[in-house]
Amino acid sequence: MANILVTGAAGFIGMHTATRLLDRGDTVVGLDNLNDYYQPQLKHDRLALLEGRFGFSFQKLALEDRDGINRLFETHRFDRVIHLAAQAGVRYSLTNPQAYVDANLVGFVNILEACRHQQVAHLTYASSSSVYGANRKIPFSVEDRVDHPVSLYAATKKANELMAHTYSHLFALPTTGLRFFTVYGPWGRPDMAMWMFTKAILAGKPIDVFNHGRMQRDFTFVDDIVEGVIRTSDTIPTAQTVASDADDCSTAAPYRVYNIGNNQPVELMHLIETLESALGQKAEKNMLPMQPGDVPATYANIDALQRDVGFRPSTPIEDGVKKFVAWYKSYHQL
């Protein structure tokens, strides 16, 4: 049993992570600001699954509230922190950059400082596959340099990794960053393709298919993501010998970065066909060029994750889509 802070607990991955931790007997404090980036009711509905459970308590708090964050850490004395809260979304960052500075940069410093001063044993935090940006070599490996982000969102996630390394190096704070690859599943986000496509197809409305359907994404089912999050949180990094100057994540600090992806990229058109099959309806497609800030393909090399924590995501897209569609219809009483 451990006393664990899960930030973003009313979010998609955060709710699933908190649920799994409670199931195994940990004490969980959930933090979320319940903002309106997408409909707050969905966040409240996720939170309702956690509230009332033994071992769970909730704090409504913004990451950029430094005094509030410090009080929270002083009160609860967390053993570990799983930091999943952030301003999400590539496209939103094109028009609302300040939200990313506040939550993803200022907020992350506040979490690092609180972990440092309260001597938290391990900080695990969400990075993103978007840090690979303009990289052309696939599959994406944590050993690759990631110096060319193509969105502000991606730049803030890369900044988080650099900031975490600084604290690992200077203050011996163990940190682990997790580069998530296109997460989907029950209770997912309405701004993601899976939800938007499903909603439009059921309503008989056309869907926007960018890059004329030639996009590839390493769609990763949420249960696989959560398994990776908890296994890495349980595996506290130690100081190590630098392996290679060419390895972007080699360091002597107690610092790790892992990809968590399905390791099986799926073309956007195949996803749409899989959704059509699960829904029993055909989609009307509006074929469009690539959007600014997007990348044509994501594909995770997960060798390091398997080596260090013994886990490889494995849920086939067909199985995951069926589970999402079943939940979506149930949630919307369709």
PDB file of C-alpha atoms in Angstrom, residues 218-331:
ATOM      1  CA  ASP A 218      -0.037   3.825 -32.830  1.00  0.00           C
ATOM      2  CA  PHE A 219      -3.481   3.613 -31.196  1.00  0.00           C
ATOM      3  CA  THR A 220      -3.036   2.358 -27.617  1.00  0.00           C
ATOM      4  CA  PHE A 221      -5.909   1.025 -25.512  1.00  0.00           C
ATOM      5  CA  VAL A 222      -6.298   2.747 -22.148  1.00  0.00           C
ATOM      6  CA  ASP A 223      -5.937  -0.473 -20.113  1.00  0.00           C
ATOM      7  CA  ASP A 224      -2.492  -0.986 -21.646  1.00  0.00           C
ATOM      8  CA  ILE A 225      -1.527   2.599 -20.854  1.00  0.00           C
ATOM      9  CA  VAL A 226      -2.605   2.238 -17.226  1.00  0.00           C
ATOM     10  CA  GLU A 227      -0.675  -1.017 -16.828  1.00  0.00           C
ATOM     11  CA  GLY A 228       2.427   0.766 -18.114  1.00  0.00           C
ATOM     12  CA  VAL A 229       1.855   3.779 -15.853  1.00  0.00           C
ATOM     13  CA  ILE A 230       1.530   1.701 -12.697  1.00  0.00           C
ATOM     14  CA  ARG A 231       4.410  -0.640 -13.505  1.00  0.00           C
ATOM     15  CA  THR A 232       6.752   2.267 -14.138  1.00  0.00           C
ATOM     16  CA  SER A 233       5.540   4.097 -11.025  1.00  0.00           C
ATOM     17  CA  ASP A 234       6.371   0.974  -9.002  1.00  0.00           C
ATOM     18  CA  THR A 235       9.857   0.819 -10.561  1.00  0.00           C
ATOM     19  CA  ILE A 236      11.841   3.651  -8.995  1.00  0.00           C
ATOM     20  CA  PRO A 237      14.822   4.637 -11.149  1.00  0.00           C
ATOM     21  CA  THR A 238      18.285   4.771  -9.635  1.00  0.00           C
ATOM     22  CA  ALA A 239      21.432   6.575 -10.681  1.00  0.00           C
ATOM     23  CA  GLN A 240      23.127   4.820 -13.581  1.00  0.00           C
ATOM     24  CA  THR A 241      26.236   4.848 -15.704  1.00  0.00           C
ATOM     25  CA  VAL A 242      25.812   6.815 -18.909  1.00  0.00           C
ATOM     26  CA  ALA A 243      25.321   4.243 -21.672  1.00  0.00           C
ATOM     27  CA  SER A 244      26.019   6.299 -24.767  1.00  0.00           C
ATOM     28  CA  ASP A 245      26.566   9.901 -25.776  1.00  0.00           C
ATOM     29  CA  ALA A 246      24.331   9.219 -28.773  1.00  0.00           C
ATOM     30  CA  ASP A 247      21.390   8.157 -26.587  1.00  0.00           C
ATOM     31  CA  ASP A 248      19.115  11.131 -25.902  1.00  0.00           C
ATOM     32  CA  CYS A 249      17.937   9.589 -22.615  1.00  0.00           C
ATOM     33  CA  SER A 250      21.285   8.342 -21.268  1.00  0.00           C
ATOM     34  CA  THR A 251      22.160  10.056 -18.008  1.00  0.00           C
ATOM     35  CA  ALA A 252      23.763   9.335 -14.676  1.00  0.00           C
ATOM     36  CA  ALA A 253      20.706  10.762 -12.878  1.00  0.00           C
ATOM     37  CA  PRO A 254      17.787   8.681 -11.483  1.00  0.00           C
ATOM     38  CA  TYR A 255      15.795   9.534 -14.595  1.00  0.00           C
ATOM     39  CA  ARG A 256      13.990   7.438 -17.208  1.00  0.00           C
ATOM     40  CA  VAL A 257      11.810   8.032 -20.268  1.00  0.00           C
ATOM     41  CA  TYR A 258       9.689   5.317 -21.894  1.00  0.00           C
ATOM     42  CA  ASN A 259       7.387   5.000 -24.866  1.00  0.00           C
ATOM     43  CA  ILE A 260       4.005   3.407 -24.164  1.00  0.00           C
ATOM     44  CA  GLY A 261       2.433   2.510 -27.494  1.00  0.00           C
ATOM     45  CA  ASN A 262       0.796  -0.473 -29.092  1.00  0.00           C
ATOM     46  CA  ASN A 263       3.824  -0.993 -31.377  1.00  0.00           C
ATOM     47  CA  GLN A 264       1.411  -1.610 -34.279  1.00  0.00           C
ATOM     48  CA  PRO A 265       0.554   1.591 -36.188  1.00  0.00           C
ATOM     49  CA  VAL A 266      -2.874   1.683 -37.791  1.00  0.00           C
ATOM     50  CA  GLU A 267      -3.776   3.699 -40.881  1.00  0.00           C
ATOM     51  CA  LEU A 268      -6.591   6.164 -40.321  1.00  0.00           C
ATOM     52  CA  MET A 269      -8.729   4.536 -43.015  1.00  0.00           C
ATOM     53  CA  HIS A 270      -8.445   1.163 -41.247  1.00  0.00           C
ATOM     54  CA  LEU A 271      -9.566   2.764 -37.985  1.00  0.00           C
ATOM     55  CA  ILE A 272     -12.590   4.223 -39.765  1.00  0.00           C
ATOM     56  CA  GLU A 273     -13.437   0.841 -41.315  1.00  0.00           C
ATOM     57  CA  THR A 274     -13.131  -0.808 -37.882  1.00  0.00           C
ATOM     58  CA  LEU A 275     -15.468   1.806 -36.392  1.00  0.00           C
ATOM     59  CA  GLU A 276     -17.940   1.342 -39.253  1.00  0.00           C
ATOM     60  CA  SER A 277     -17.981  -2.389 -38.557  1.00  0.00           C
ATOM     61  CA  ALA A 278     -18.500  -1.945 -34.802  1.00  0.00           C
ATOM     62  CA  LEU A 279     -21.239   0.663 -35.328  1.00  0.00           C
ATOM     63  CA  GLY A 280     -22.938  -1.091 -38.231  1.00  0.00           C
ATOM     64  CA  GLN A 281     -22.961   2.175 -40.191  1.00  0.00           C
ATOM     65  CA  LYS A 282     -20.888   3.648 -42.994  1.00  0.00           C
ATOM     66  CA  ALA A 283     -19.152   7.004 -42.621  1.00  0.00           C
ATOM     67  CA  GLU A 284     -19.462   9.900 -45.038  1.00  0.00           C
ATOM     68  CA  LYS A 285     -15.872  11.091 -45.467  1.00  0.00           C
ATOM     69  CA  ASN A 286     -14.623  14.634 -46.069  1.00  0.00           C
ATOM     70  CA  MET A 287     -11.077  14.086 -47.363  1.00  0.00           C
ATOM     71  CA  LEU A 288      -8.712  16.905 -46.340  1.00  0.00           C
ATOM     72  CA  PRO A 289      -4.972  17.734 -46.435  1.00  0.00           C
ATOM     73  CA  MET A 290      -2.665  17.531 -43.406  1.00  0.00           C
ATOM     74  CA  GLN A 291      -3.365  19.988 -40.577  1.00  0.00           C
ATOM     75  CA  PRO A 292      -0.687  22.316 -39.151  1.00  0.00           C
ATOM     76  CA  GLY A 293       1.027  20.746 -36.147  1.00  0.00           C
ATOM     77  CA  ASP A 294       0.161  17.183 -37.170  1.00  0.00           C
ATOM     78  CA  VAL A 295       2.642  14.455 -38.103  1.00  0.00           C
ATOM     79  CA  PRO A 296       1.992  11.756 -40.738  1.00  0.00           C
ATOM     80  CA  ALA A 297       2.813   8.753 -38.557  1.00  0.00           C
ATOM     81  CA  THR A 298       3.536   7.654 -34.996  1.00  0.00           C
ATOM     82  CA  TYR A 299       5.051   4.277 -34.135  1.00  0.00           C
ATOM     83  CA  ALA A 300       6.490   3.339 -30.740  1.00  0.00           C
ATOM     84  CA  ASN A 301       9.633   1.332 -30.107  1.00  0.00           C
ATOM     85  CA  ILE A 302       8.847  -0.153 -26.676  1.00  0.00           C
ATOM     86  CA  ASP A 303      11.971  -2.267 -26.138  1.00  0.00           C
ATOM     87  CA  ALA A 304      13.048  -0.203 -23.107  1.00  0.00           C
ATOM     88  CA  LEU A 305       9.626  -0.539 -21.466  1.00  0.00           C
ATOM     89  CA  GLN A 306       9.640  -4.298 -21.910  1.00  0.00           C
ATOM     90  CA  ARG A 307      13.241  -4.596 -20.710  1.00  0.00           C
ATOM     91  CA  ASP A 308      12.795  -2.551 -17.530  1.00  0.00           C
ATOM     92  CA  VAL A 309       9.234  -3.327 -16.408  1.00  0.00           C
ATOM     93  CA  GLY A 310       8.379  -6.457 -18.395  1.00  0.00           C
ATOM     94  CA  PHE A 311       5.348  -5.104 -20.227  1.00  0.00           C
ATOM     95  CA  ARG A 312       4.259  -4.688 -23.853  1.00  0.00           C
ATOM     96  CA  PRO A 313       0.844  -3.235 -24.792  1.00  0.00           C
ATOM     97  CA  SER A 314      -1.054  -5.787 -26.859  1.00  0.00           C
ATOM     98  CA  THR A 315      -4.757  -4.915 -27.269  1.00  0.00           C
ATOM     99  CA  PRO A 316      -5.718  -5.215 -30.979  1.00  0.00           C
ATOM    100  CA  ILE A 317      -7.473  -2.179 -32.464  1.00  0.00           C
ATOM    101  CA  GLU A 318     -10.529  -4.315 -33.294  1.00  0.00           C
ATOM    102  CA  ASP A 319     -10.997  -5.342 -29.643  1.00  0.00           C
ATOM    103  CA  GLY A 320     -10.384  -1.858 -28.292  1.00  0.00           C
ATOM    104  CA  VAL A 321     -12.793  -0.199 -30.724  1.00  0.00           C
ATOM    105  CA  LYS A 322     -15.575  -2.660 -29.806  1.00  0.00           C
ATOM    106  CA  LYS A 323     -15.106  -1.825 -26.116  1.00  0.00           C
ATOM    107  CA  PHE A 324     -15.127   1.908 -26.812  1.00  0.00           C
ATOM    108  CA  VAL A 325     -18.265   1.711 -28.961  1.00  0.00           C
ATOM    109  CA  ALA A 326     -20.081  -0.396 -26.337  1.00  0.00           C
ATOM    110  CA  TRP A 327     -19.204   2.165 -23.650  1.00  0.00           C
ATOM    111  CA  TYR A 328     -20.118   5.131 -25.866  1.00  0.00           C
ATOM    112  CA  LYS A 329     -23.574   3.746 -26.613  1.00  0.00           C
ATOM    113  CA  SER A 330     -24.154   2.916 -22.942  1.00  0.00           C
ATOM    114  CA  TYR A 331     -22.963   6.329 -21.726  1.00  0.00           C
TER     115      TYR A 331
END
